[in-house]
Amino acid sequence: MPKIKVKIARRPRDKYTIFIKENCIDYLPEFLKENKIGTKYAILTDSKTKKIYGDSLLRFLKKNKINAELISFDQGEKSKTLATVEKLAEEMITKNFDRDSAIIVLGGGVAGDIGGFLASIFMRGIPHIQIPTTLLAMVDSAIGGKTGVDLEGGKNLIGTTSQPKAIFVDINYLKTLPQNQIVNGLSEIIKYGIIKDKKLFKYIEKNLEKILGKETEALEYIIERSIKIKVKIIERDEKELTNERILLNYGHTFGHALEKMSNYTLLHGFAISIGMVIINKLAVEQKIMKEKEAKRIKALLKKAGLPITSMKKPETKDILSDKKRSGNFMNFVFAKKIGKAIVRKEKITKL
Ligand SMILES: NC(=O)c1ccc[n+]([C@@H]2O[C@H](COP(=O)([O-])OP(=O)(O)OC[C@H]3O[C@@H](n4cnc5c(N)ncnc54)[C@H](O)[C@@H]3O)[C@@H](O)[C@H]2O)c1
């Protein structure tokens, strides 16, 4: 089974494995027993994923003599709040979870962020396992250890950095994922190609139909390659202390502002797609990137079914609420060409 080992440079003992394969979830009970992750497991999932996969995962674990219970919240970004975390923590107390317990997060990025956050603070921190079930979560949100919730003032403003004990990326989950969610995740994968991997970008251009048709081989290829890129970055720069991890925010500054303006009705990957087109336009204007490259990126995003323009311009106040701001300066990630991105500090007055 393809495995990616993650070793955080600043804490070499903090290492874990990402398993990537159809049906790799079958190995979960053995993994939990062998590694003695917890004495009791809370399968934390959202209401929709619970119905499709949560109940069967619980049965599967119980059949394998693993002590587990389901806890869930209403699906959707609106649930990614401190109030939800508090409610889930109370439920865990009622269900007798303690400091020897662990959380198995089953779901998309919302469950991943909530579950990882709750695990990092429940009883001052218990272990967790990530089982991402959306394409976006498989290639992005479940990887890297960023956890957290939204505030009225913006997305992901409260959180922790907390690495899981393992990640199980089982492509089978994508079979039930609606097509717009596949396209949503593909946006982040195209982003990886632009910032770090021209071969990946070219592969997507060539195999777009297979990817959108959910063909296993094509999906596994782009997922594994994307995860490897993110892992390489976070191993060296877990906490976004250098420009390395900031590269991952390509398209995100404007994207986050658009998400917020839409009151989170615009999907993350869709917002990022528009964000990438906006930053490329600025890059061409500032002669950082050739127009030909910007056009090629725009063409792929469009062909993938992603939006490339927005009815409204992102508002400056929303751009400024981005966490990447520091004083009067803000870091912007520009692509110089497909496969190579750079970080530039821009004065806010320039916006
Ligand atoms: N922590 C990070 O580093 C990081 C990075 C990127 C994004 N994020 C966060 O991720 C979130 C978005 O994640 P998302 O797009 O996965 O959204 P999501 O978790 O809301 O999932 C999208 C929808 O798909 C459903 N779903 C999940 N798996 C399914 C499956 N296999 N089949 C059918 N339906 C399924 C969910 O119930 C939900 O309705 C945002 O909150 C964003 O901020 C975090």
mmCIF file of C-alpha atoms and ligand atoms in Angstrom:
data_model
loop_
_atom_site.group_PDB
_atom_site.id
_atom_site.type_symbol
_atom_site.label_atom_id
_atom_site.label_comp_id
_atom_site.label_asym_id
_atom_site.label_seq_id
_atom_site.Cartn_x
_atom_site.Cartn_y
_atom_site.Cartn_z
ATOM 1 C CA MET A 1 0.000 0.000 0.000
ATOM 2 C CA PRO A 2 1.447 3.452 -0.841
ATOM 3 C CA LYS A 3 2.496 5.135 2.386
ATOM 4 C CA ILE A 4 3.921 8.547 3.067
ATOM 5 C CA LYS A 5 5.898 8.978 6.257
ATOM 6 C CA VAL A 6 5.596 12.357 7.922
ATOM 7 C CA LYS A 7 8.347 13.577 10.225
ATOM 8 C CA ILE A 8 8.123 17.098 11.616
ATOM 9 C CA ALA A 9 11.640 18.571 11.519
ATOM 10 C CA ARG A 10 11.326 20.470 14.817
ATOM 11 C CA ARG A 11 9.958 17.415 16.641
ATOM 12 C CA PRO A 12 11.527 14.347 15.005
ATOM 13 C CA ARG A 13 9.739 12.023 17.408
ATOM 14 C CA ASP A 14 6.391 13.322 16.141
ATOM 15 C CA LYS A 15 6.122 11.038 13.126
ATOM 16 C CA TYR A 16 3.218 9.256 11.530
ATOM 17 C CA THR A 17 2.051 7.529 8.361
ATOM 18 C CA ILE A 18 -0.410 8.537 5.659
ATOM 19 C CA PHE A 19 -1.914 5.445 4.025
ATOM 20 C CA ILE A 20 -3.233 6.012 0.511
ATOM 21 C CA LYS A 21 -5.156 3.217 -1.187
ATOM 22 C CA GLU A 22 -8.629 2.003 -2.037
ATOM 23 C CA ASN A 23 -9.890 0.015 0.993
ATOM 24 C CA CYS A 24 -6.972 1.062 3.235
ATOM 25 C CA ILE A 25 -9.607 1.645 5.910
ATOM 26 C CA ASP A 26 -9.734 -2.156 6.334
ATOM 27 C CA TYR A 27 -6.376 -1.850 8.086
ATOM 28 C CA LEU A 28 -7.689 0.647 10.689
ATOM 29 C CA PRO A 29 -8.592 -1.846 13.501
ATOM 30 C CA GLU A 30 -5.205 -3.545 13.257
ATOM 31 C CA PHE A 31 -3.465 -0.170 13.278
ATOM 32 C CA LEU A 32 -5.371 0.994 16.365
ATOM 33 C CA LYS A 33 -4.599 -2.219 18.255
ATOM 34 C CA GLU A 34 -0.938 -2.384 17.227
ATOM 35 C CA ASN A 35 -0.265 1.231 18.104
ATOM 36 C CA LYS A 36 -2.506 1.411 21.204
ATOM 37 C CA ILE A 37 -3.779 4.832 20.183
ATOM 38 C CA GLY A 38 -6.624 4.913 22.740
ATOM 39 C CA THR A 39 -8.712 2.722 24.985
ATOM 40 C CA LYS A 40 -11.940 4.157 23.584
ATOM 41 C CA TYR A 41 -12.632 5.987 20.304
ATOM 42 C CA ALA A 42 -15.031 8.802 19.443
ATOM 43 C CA ILE A 43 -15.821 8.699 15.730
ATOM 44 C CA LEU A 44 -16.418 12.378 15.090
ATOM 45 C CA THR A 45 -18.329 13.089 11.893
ATOM 46 C CA ASP A 46 -20.905 15.435 10.366
ATOM 47 C CA SER A 47 -24.589 14.569 9.971
ATOM 48 C CA LYS A 48 -24.342 13.645 6.279
ATOM 49 C CA THR A 49 -21.132 11.609 6.469
ATOM 50 C CA LYS A 50 -22.522 9.837 9.545
ATOM 51 C CA LYS A 51 -25.445 8.510 7.518
ATOM 52 C CA ILE A 52 -23.318 7.385 4.564
ATOM 53 C CA TYR A 53 -20.233 6.049 6.384
ATOM 54 C CA GLY A 54 -20.318 6.698 10.141
ATOM 55 C CA ASP A 55 -22.720 3.976 11.156
ATOM 56 C CA SER A 56 -20.943 1.343 9.061
ATOM 57 C CA LEU A 57 -17.512 2.395 10.400
ATOM 58 C CA LEU A 58 -18.847 2.027 13.942
ATOM 59 C CA ARG A 59 -20.171 -1.462 13.168
ATOM 60 C CA PHE A 60 -16.857 -2.391 11.529
ATOM 61 C CA LEU A 61 -14.838 -1.260 14.563
ATOM 62 C CA LYS A 62 -17.170 -2.987 17.018
ATOM 63 C CA LYS A 63 -16.954 -6.207 14.971
ATOM 64 C CA ASN A 64 -13.191 -5.939 15.443
ATOM 65 C CA LYS A 65 -13.613 -5.483 19.194
ATOM 66 C CA ILE A 66 -12.731 -1.806 19.232
ATOM 67 C CA ASN A 67 -14.582 0.273 21.810
ATOM 68 C CA ALA A 68 -16.091 3.184 19.870
ATOM 69 C CA GLU A 69 -19.048 5.575 19.776
ATOM 70 C CA LEU A 70 -20.248 8.105 17.234
ATOM 71 C CA ILE A 71 -20.502 11.824 17.927
ATOM 72 C CA SER A 72 -21.728 14.197 15.217
ATOM 73 C CA PHE A 73 -22.677 17.751 14.310
ATOM 74 C CA ASP A 74 -24.798 19.344 11.558
ATOM 75 C CA GLN A 75 -22.953 19.248 8.236
ATOM 76 C CA GLY A 76 -21.607 22.481 6.773
ATOM 77 C CA GLU A 77 -19.242 25.373 7.433
ATOM 78 C CA LYS A 78 -21.783 27.068 9.722
ATOM 79 C CA SER A 79 -21.014 24.397 12.305
ATOM 80 C CA LYS A 80 -17.307 25.245 12.428
ATOM 81 C CA THR A 81 -17.632 27.263 15.632
ATOM 82 C CA LEU A 82 -16.448 27.174 19.226
ATOM 83 C CA ALA A 83 -20.050 26.423 20.228
ATOM 84 C CA THR A 84 -19.973 23.157 18.243
ATOM 85 C CA VAL A 85 -16.635 22.197 19.797
ATOM 86 C CA GLU A 86 -18.034 22.846 23.273
ATOM 87 C CA LYS A 87 -21.158 20.800 22.542
ATOM 88 C CA LEU A 88 -19.096 17.873 21.242
ATOM 89 C CA ALA A 89 -16.770 18.045 24.259
ATOM 90 C CA GLU A 90 -19.791 17.945 26.612
ATOM 91 C CA GLU A 91 -21.123 14.943 24.678
ATOM 92 C CA MET A 92 -17.770 13.189 25.078
ATOM 93 C CA ILE A 93 -17.881 13.771 28.830
ATOM 94 C CA THR A 94 -21.436 12.411 29.007
ATOM 95 C CA LYS A 95 -20.296 9.360 27.066
ATOM 96 C CA ASN A 96 -17.400 8.791 29.491
ATOM 97 C CA PHE A 97 -14.518 9.594 27.198
ATOM 98 C CA ASP A 98 -11.377 10.449 29.159
ATOM 99 C CA ARG A 99 -7.690 11.264 28.704
ATOM 100 C CA ASP A 100 -6.987 7.728 27.464
ATOM 101 C CA SER A 101 -9.524 8.100 24.666
ATOM 102 C CA ALA A 102 -8.829 9.131 21.094
ATOM 103 C CA ILE A 103 -10.818 10.732 18.291
ATOM 104 C CA ILE A 104 -11.268 9.277 14.809
ATOM 105 C CA VAL A 105 -12.256 12.125 12.513
ATOM 106 C CA LEU A 106 -14.379 10.943 9.591
ATOM 107 C CA GLY A 107 -15.407 13.549 7.051
ATOM 108 C CA GLY A 108 -14.471 16.558 4.991
ATOM 109 C CA GLY A 109 -12.443 19.586 5.980
ATOM 110 C CA VAL A 110 -15.070 20.880 8.397
ATOM 111 C CA ALA A 111 -15.044 17.658 10.440
ATOM 112 C CA GLY A 112 -11.255 17.533 10.139
ATOM 113 C CA ASP A 113 -10.783 21.050 11.490
ATOM 114 C CA ILE A 114 -13.328 20.630 14.293
ATOM 115 C CA GLY A 115 -12.175 17.124 15.253
ATOM 116 C CA GLY A 116 -8.475 17.918 15.190
ATOM 117 C CA PHE A 117 -9.107 21.024 17.300
ATOM 118 C CA LEU A 118 -11.273 19.202 19.825
ATOM 119 C CA ALA A 119 -8.674 16.415 20.142
ATOM 120 C CA SER A 120 -5.936 18.965 20.775
ATOM 121 C CA ILE A 121 -7.794 20.584 23.684
ATOM 122 C CA PHE A 122 -9.998 17.823 25.165
ATOM 123 C CA MET A 123 -8.452 16.900 28.558
ATOM 124 C CA ARG A 124 -5.477 19.050 27.453
ATOM 125 C CA GLY A 125 -5.022 16.933 24.369
ATOM 126 C CA ILE A 126 -5.787 13.378 23.237
ATOM 127 C CA PRO A 127 -4.617 11.600 20.048
ATOM 128 C CA HIS A 128 -6.569 11.710 16.822
ATOM 129 C CA ILE A 129 -6.704 9.927 13.475
ATOM 130 C CA GLN A 130 -7.891 11.588 10.279
ATOM 131 C CA ILE A 131 -10.048 9.778 7.734
ATOM 132 C CA PRO A 132 -10.773 12.393 5.061
ATOM 133 C CA THR A 133 -13.812 11.701 2.891
ATOM 134 C CA THR A 134 -13.779 14.664 0.485
ATOM 135 C CA LEU A 135 -11.153 15.267 -2.169
ATOM 136 C CA LEU A 136 -10.318 18.617 -0.565
ATOM 137 C CA ALA A 137 -9.751 17.005 2.811
ATOM 138 C CA MET A 138 -7.633 14.199 1.305
ATOM 139 C CA VAL A 139 -5.174 16.530 -0.388
ATOM 140 C CA ASP A 140 -5.311 19.535 1.862
ATOM 141 C CA SER A 141 -7.220 20.001 5.093
ATOM 142 C CA ALA A 142 -6.404 16.635 6.695
ATOM 143 C CA ILE A 143 -2.723 17.092 5.922
ATOM 144 C CA GLY A 144 -0.502 19.420 7.923
ATOM 145 C CA GLY A 145 -2.000 19.585 11.388
ATOM 146 C CA LYS A 146 -3.805 22.912 11.168
ATOM 147 C CA THR A 147 -7.032 22.693 13.154
ATOM 148 C CA GLY A 148 -9.568 25.272 14.193
ATOM 149 C CA VAL A 149 -12.877 27.037 13.904
ATOM 150 C CA ASP A 150 -14.267 30.266 12.455
ATOM 151 C CA LEU A 151 -15.178 33.487 14.231
ATOM 152 C CA GLU A 152 -17.707 36.118 13.124
ATOM 153 C CA GLY A 153 -14.659 38.133 12.139
ATOM 154 C CA GLY A 154 -13.252 35.555 9.763
ATOM 155 C CA LYS A 155 -12.390 31.965 8.973
ATOM 156 C CA ASN A 156 -10.063 29.757 11.011
ATOM 157 C CA LEU A 157 -9.201 32.519 13.473
ATOM 158 C CA ILE A 158 -9.092 30.198 16.498
ATOM 159 C CA GLY A 159 -7.106 27.008 16.365
ATOM 160 C CA THR A 160 -4.096 24.879 17.119
ATOM 161 C CA THR A 161 -1.410 22.979 15.266
ATOM 162 C CA SER A 162 -1.875 19.340 16.123
ATOM 163 C CA GLN A 163 -0.597 16.396 14.101
ATOM 164 C CA PRO A 164 -2.681 13.212 13.871
ATOM 165 C CA LYS A 165 -1.377 9.738 14.709
ATOM 166 C CA ALA A 166 -2.207 8.537 11.199
ATOM 167 C CA ILE A 167 -4.205 9.516 8.121
ATOM 168 C CA PHE A 168 -6.170 6.997 6.074
ATOM 169 C CA VAL A 169 -6.844 8.249 2.553
ATOM 170 C CA ASP A 170 -9.300 5.758 1.071
ATOM 171 C CA ILE A 171 -10.305 6.717 -2.474
ATOM 172 C CA ASN A 172 -13.495 4.642 -2.109
ATOM 173 C CA TYR A 173 -15.103 7.464 -0.146
ATOM 174 C CA LEU A 174 -15.043 9.642 -3.253
ATOM 175 C CA LYS A 175 -17.616 7.398 -4.980
ATOM 176 C CA THR A 176 -20.477 9.138 -3.189
ATOM 177 C CA LEU A 177 -18.963 12.616 -3.278
ATOM 178 C CA PRO A 178 -21.038 15.040 -5.412
ATOM 179 C CA GLN A 179 -19.314 16.250 -8.578
ATOM 180 C CA ASN A 180 -19.060 19.858 -7.384
ATOM 181 C CA GLN A 181 -17.064 18.610 -4.384
ATOM 182 C CA ILE A 182 -14.658 16.769 -6.707
ATOM 183 C CA VAL A 183 -14.173 20.003 -8.652
ATOM 184 C CA ASN A 184 -13.787 21.845 -5.336
ATOM 185 C CA GLY A 185 -10.870 19.607 -4.300
ATOM 186 C CA LEU A 186 -9.348 19.695 -7.762
ATOM 187 C CA SER A 187 -8.857 23.434 -7.329
ATOM 188 C CA GLU A 188 -6.336 22.806 -4.513
ATOM 189 C CA ILE A 189 -4.640 20.085 -6.580
ATOM 190 C CA ILE A 190 -4.221 22.489 -9.511
ATOM 191 C CA LYS A 191 -2.789 24.928 -6.954
ATOM 192 C CA TYR A 192 -0.100 22.388 -5.973
ATOM 193 C CA GLY A 193 0.813 21.999 -9.632
ATOM 194 C CA ILE A 194 1.163 25.756 -10.052
ATOM 195 C CA ILE A 195 3.245 26.371 -6.927
ATOM 196 C CA LYS A 196 5.497 23.297 -7.015
ATOM 197 C CA ASP A 197 4.886 20.668 -9.671
ATOM 198 C CA LYS A 198 4.619 21.371 -13.395
ATOM 199 C CA LYS A 199 4.379 17.624 -14.109
ATOM 200 C CA LEU A 200 1.248 17.405 -11.943
ATOM 201 C CA PHE A 201 -0.273 20.432 -13.703
ATOM 202 C CA LYS A 202 0.410 18.842 -17.109
ATOM 203 C CA TYR A 203 -1.022 15.507 -15.923
ATOM 204 C CA ILE A 204 -4.269 17.234 -14.930
ATOM 205 C CA GLU A 205 -4.440 19.019 -18.303
ATOM 206 C CA LYS A 206 -4.047 15.669 -20.060
ATOM 207 C CA ASN A 207 -6.227 13.515 -17.810
ATOM 208 C CA LEU A 208 -8.986 15.892 -16.778
ATOM 209 C CA GLU A 209 -11.797 13.668 -18.056
ATOM 210 C CA LYS A 210 -10.488 10.633 -16.153
ATOM 211 C CA ILE A 211 -10.172 12.697 -12.980
ATOM 212 C CA LEU A 212 -13.657 14.150 -13.250
ATOM 213 C CA GLY A 213 -14.926 10.654 -14.085
ATOM 214 C CA LYS A 214 -13.419 9.525 -10.729
ATOM 215 C CA GLU A 215 -11.128 6.921 -12.326
ATOM 216 C CA THR A 216 -9.147 5.326 -9.506
ATOM 217 C CA GLU A 217 -5.712 5.403 -11.129
ATOM 218 C CA ALA A 218 -5.953 9.099 -12.080
ATOM 219 C CA LEU A 219 -7.330 10.054 -8.665
ATOM 220 C CA GLU A 220 -4.686 8.096 -6.773
ATOM 221 C CA TYR A 221 -1.927 9.672 -8.860
ATOM 222 C CA ILE A 222 -2.996 13.281 -8.272
ATOM 223 C CA ILE A 223 -3.862 12.688 -4.603
ATOM 224 C CA GLU A 224 -0.541 11.026 -3.769
ATOM 225 C CA ARG A 225 1.458 13.676 -5.622
ATOM 226 C CA SER A 226 -0.444 16.501 -3.909
ATOM 227 C CA ILE A 227 -0.027 14.992 -0.452
ATOM 228 C CA LYS A 228 3.718 14.540 -1.055
ATOM 229 C CA ILE A 229 4.049 18.237 -1.906
ATOM 230 C CA LYS A 230 2.173 19.379 1.183
ATOM 231 C CA VAL A 231 4.011 16.933 3.467
ATOM 232 C CA LYS A 232 7.415 18.084 2.210
ATOM 233 C CA ILE A 233 6.473 21.670 2.999
ATOM 234 C CA ILE A 234 4.950 21.086 6.434
ATOM 235 C CA GLU A 235 7.754 18.804 7.571
ATOM 236 C CA ARG A 236 10.120 21.739 7.277
ATOM 237 C CA ASP A 237 7.711 24.514 8.197
ATOM 238 C CA GLU A 238 4.857 23.222 10.331
ATOM 239 C CA LYS A 239 3.859 26.579 11.787
ATOM 240 C CA GLU A 240 4.188 28.824 8.753
ATOM 241 C CA LEU A 241 7.301 30.486 10.149
ATOM 242 C CA THR A 242 9.074 30.758 6.824
ATOM 243 C CA ASN A 243 7.987 31.487 3.293
ATOM 244 C CA GLU A 244 7.848 27.752 2.600
ATOM 245 C CA ARG A 245 4.402 27.026 4.049
ATOM 246 C CA ILE A 246 3.087 30.420 3.039
ATOM 247 C CA LEU A 247 3.384 29.194 -0.567
ATOM 248 C CA LEU A 248 0.368 27.002 0.126
ATOM 249 C CA ASN A 249 -1.694 30.165 0.498
ATOM 250 C CA TYR A 250 -1.440 30.932 -3.208
ATOM 251 C CA GLY A 251 -4.889 32.186 -4.253
ATOM 252 C CA HIS A 252 -6.112 32.122 -0.649
ATOM 253 C CA THR A 253 -5.917 35.793 0.403
ATOM 254 C CA PHE A 254 -8.504 36.887 -2.160
ATOM 255 C CA GLY A 255 -10.203 33.501 -1.987
ATOM 256 C CA HIS A 256 -10.875 33.749 1.744
ATOM 257 C CA ALA A 257 -12.266 37.269 1.288
ATOM 258 C CA LEU A 258 -14.648 36.000 -1.415
ATOM 259 C CA GLU A 259 -15.749 33.084 0.764
ATOM 260 C CA LYS A 260 -16.543 35.467 3.585
ATOM 261 C CA MET A 261 -18.423 37.899 1.339
ATOM 262 C CA SER A 262 -20.573 35.009 0.101
ATOM 263 C CA ASN A 263 -21.332 34.157 3.721
ATOM 264 C CA TYR A 264 -19.563 30.862 3.086
ATOM 265 C CA THR A 265 -22.006 29.767 0.394
ATOM 266 C CA LEU A 266 -19.141 29.781 -2.120
ATOM 267 C CA LEU A 267 -17.149 26.532 -1.890
ATOM 268 C CA HIS A 268 -13.543 26.911 -0.654
ATOM 269 C CA GLY A 269 -11.959 25.538 -3.833
ATOM 270 C CA PHE A 270 -14.225 27.674 -6.009
ATOM 271 C CA ALA A 271 -13.194 30.801 -4.098
ATOM 272 C CA ILE A 272 -9.525 29.816 -4.342
ATOM 273 C CA SER A 273 -9.896 29.381 -8.105
ATOM 274 C CA ILE A 274 -11.063 32.986 -8.459
ATOM 275 C CA GLY A 275 -8.334 34.016 -5.984
ATOM 276 C CA MET A 276 -5.683 32.382 -8.178
ATOM 277 C CA VAL A 277 -6.969 34.200 -11.278
ATOM 278 C CA ILE A 278 -6.924 37.550 -9.402
ATOM 279 C CA ILE A 279 -3.371 37.120 -8.066
ATOM 280 C CA ASN A 280 -2.171 35.977 -11.512
ATOM 281 C CA LYS A 281 -3.620 39.146 -13.029
ATOM 282 C CA LEU A 282 -1.620 41.180 -10.506
ATOM 283 C CA ALA A 283 1.459 39.055 -11.241
ATOM 284 C CA VAL A 284 1.147 39.757 -14.970
ATOM 285 C CA GLU A 285 0.636 43.496 -14.295
ATOM 286 C CA GLN A 286 3.754 43.533 -12.104
ATOM 287 C CA LYS A 287 5.681 41.518 -14.712
ATOM 288 C CA ILE A 288 6.234 38.634 -12.291
ATOM 289 C CA MET A 289 4.447 36.179 -14.583
ATOM 290 C CA LYS A 290 4.056 35.931 -18.364
ATOM 291 C CA GLU A 291 0.520 36.438 -19.650
ATOM 292 C CA LYS A 292 0.736 33.126 -21.541
ATOM 293 C CA GLU A 293 1.105 31.226 -18.238
ATOM 294 C CA ALA A 294 -1.796 33.070 -16.594
ATOM 295 C CA LYS A 295 -3.991 32.199 -19.593
ATOM 296 C CA ARG A 296 -2.997 28.519 -19.415
ATOM 297 C CA ILE A 297 -3.928 28.352 -15.733
ATOM 298 C CA LYS A 298 -7.225 30.134 -16.327
ATOM 299 C CA ALA A 299 -8.046 27.733 -19.194
ATOM 300 C CA LEU A 300 -7.476 24.652 -16.993
ATOM 301 C CA LEU A 301 -9.522 26.057 -14.106
ATOM 302 C CA LYS A 302 -12.374 26.833 -16.500
ATOM 303 C CA LYS A 303 -12.196 23.418 -18.191
ATOM 304 C CA ALA A 304 -12.296 21.771 -14.752
ATOM 305 C CA GLY A 305 -15.609 23.557 -14.102
ATOM 306 C CA LEU A 306 -14.226 26.095 -11.651
ATOM 307 C CA PRO A 307 -15.297 29.743 -11.592
ATOM 308 C CA ILE A 308 -12.727 32.222 -12.853
ATOM 309 C CA THR A 309 -14.541 35.480 -12.155
ATOM 310 C CA SER A 310 -16.734 36.812 -9.428
ATOM 311 C CA MET A 311 -19.700 39.192 -9.707
ATOM 312 C CA LYS A 312 -18.259 41.170 -6.790
ATOM 313 C CA LYS A 313 -14.696 42.275 -6.100
ATOM 314 C CA PRO A 314 -13.258 41.013 -2.799
ATOM 315 C CA GLU A 315 -13.528 43.781 -0.219
ATOM 316 C CA THR A 316 -10.312 45.336 1.109
ATOM 317 C CA LYS A 317 -11.488 44.972 4.744
ATOM 318 C CA ASP A 318 -11.949 41.224 4.225
ATOM 319 C CA ILE A 319 -8.549 40.901 2.567
ATOM 320 C CA LEU A 320 -6.987 42.751 5.493
ATOM 321 C CA SER A 321 -8.623 40.471 8.070
ATOM 322 C CA ASP A 322 -6.518 37.639 6.622
ATOM 323 C CA LYS A 323 -4.143 36.155 9.207
ATOM 324 C CA LYS A 324 -1.197 36.592 6.870
ATOM 325 C CA ARG A 325 -1.195 40.292 7.632
ATOM 326 C CA SER A 326 1.607 41.650 9.777
ATOM 327 C CA GLY A 327 1.505 45.377 10.580
ATOM 328 C CA ASN A 328 1.304 47.435 7.414
ATOM 329 C CA PHE A 329 2.604 44.611 5.299
ATOM 330 C CA MET A 330 1.062 41.471 3.957
ATOM 331 C CA ASN A 331 2.595 38.416 2.339
ATOM 332 C CA PHE A 332 1.304 37.642 -1.120
ATOM 333 C CA VAL A 333 2.085 34.452 -2.992
ATOM 334 C CA PHE A 334 2.695 34.975 -6.692
ATOM 335 C CA ALA A 335 3.298 32.274 -9.270
ATOM 336 C CA LYS A 336 6.268 33.169 -11.468
ATOM 337 C CA LYS A 337 5.416 30.349 -13.839
ATOM 338 C CA ILE A 338 3.632 26.991 -13.614
ATOM 339 C CA GLY A 339 5.621 24.967 -11.064
ATOM 340 C CA LYS A 340 7.267 27.916 -9.303
ATOM 341 C CA ALA A 341 5.799 30.341 -6.774
ATOM 342 C CA ILE A 342 7.329 33.090 -4.655
ATOM 343 C CA VAL A 343 6.296 35.116 -1.600
ATOM 344 C CA ARG A 344 6.456 38.902 -1.734
ATOM 345 C CA LYS A 345 5.758 41.326 1.090
ATOM 346 C CA GLU A 346 3.506 44.085 -0.216
ATOM 347 C CA LYS A 347 2.640 47.303 1.589
ATOM 348 C CA ILE A 348 -1.068 47.378 2.380
ATOM 349 C CA THR A 349 -1.490 50.883 0.949
ATOM 350 C CA LYS A 350 -0.679 49.380 -2.447
ATOM 351 C CA LEU A 351 -3.947 47.386 -2.449
HETATM 352 N N1 LIG B 1 -6.893 22.691 8.183
HETATM 353 C C1 LIG B 1 -6.484 23.020 6.988
HETATM 354 O O1 LIG B 1 -5.274 23.045 6.719
HETATM 355 C C2 LIG B 1 -7.498 23.361 5.929
HETATM 356 C C3 LIG B 1 -7.099 23.507 4.601
HETATM 357 C C4 LIG B 1 -8.071 23.747 3.630
HETATM 358 C C5 LIG B 1 -9.400 23.838 3.991
HETATM 359 N N2 LIG B 1 -9.764 23.718 5.277
HETATM 360 C C6 LIG B 1 -11.158 23.811 5.683
HETATM 361 O O2 LIG B 1 -11.880 22.737 5.090
HETATM 362 C C7 LIG B 1 -13.252 23.093 5.038
HETATM 363 C C8 LIG B 1 -13.851 22.655 3.733
HETATM 364 O O3 LIG B 1 -13.753 21.263 3.617
HETATM 365 P P1 LIG B 1 -14.707 20.416 2.651
HETATM 366 O O4 LIG B 1 -14.769 21.080 1.341
HETATM 367 O O5 LIG B 1 -14.288 19.009 2.723
HETATM 368 O O6 LIG B 1 -16.153 20.659 3.297
HETATM 369 P P2 LIG B 1 -17.103 19.772 4.246
HETATM 370 O O7 LIG B 1 -16.351 19.106 5.295
HETATM 371 O O8 LIG B 1 -18.218 20.647 4.645
HETATM 372 O O9 LIG B 1 -17.661 18.659 3.235
HETATM 373 C C9 LIG B 1 -18.454 19.047 2.152
HETATM 374 C C10 LIG B 1 -19.786 18.277 2.094
HETATM 375 O O10 LIG B 1 -19.539 16.959 1.639
HETATM 376 C C11 LIG B 1 -20.174 16.023 2.517
HETATM 377 N N3 LIG B 1 -19.358 14.820 2.416
HETATM 378 C C12 LIG B 1 -18.167 14.567 3.009
HETATM 379 N N4 LIG B 1 -17.678 13.410 2.554
HETATM 380 C C13 LIG B 1 -18.578 12.910 1.688
HETATM 381 C C14 LIG B 1 -18.622 11.741 0.862
HETATM 382 N N5 LIG B 1 -17.606 10.892 0.821
HETATM 383 N N6 LIG B 1 -19.698 11.540 0.078
HETATM 384 C C15 LIG B 1 -20.719 12.426 0.062
HETATM 385 N N7 LIG B 1 -20.723 13.566 0.779
HETATM 386 C C16 LIG B 1 -19.662 13.798 1.579
HETATM 387 C C17 LIG B 1 -20.188 16.709 3.845
HETATM 388 O O11 LIG B 1 -21.194 16.179 4.667
HETATM 389 C C18 LIG B 1 -20.481 18.150 3.437
HETATM 390 O O12 LIG B 1 -21.861 18.281 3.203
HETATM 391 C C19 LIG B 1 -13.300 24.584 5.273
HETATM 392 O O13 LIG B 1 -13.793 24.822 6.554
HETATM 393 C C20 LIG B 1 -11.853 25.030 5.187
HETATM 394 O O14 LIG B 1 -11.577 26.150 5.972
HETATM 395 C C21 LIG B 1 -8.832 23.480 6.260
#
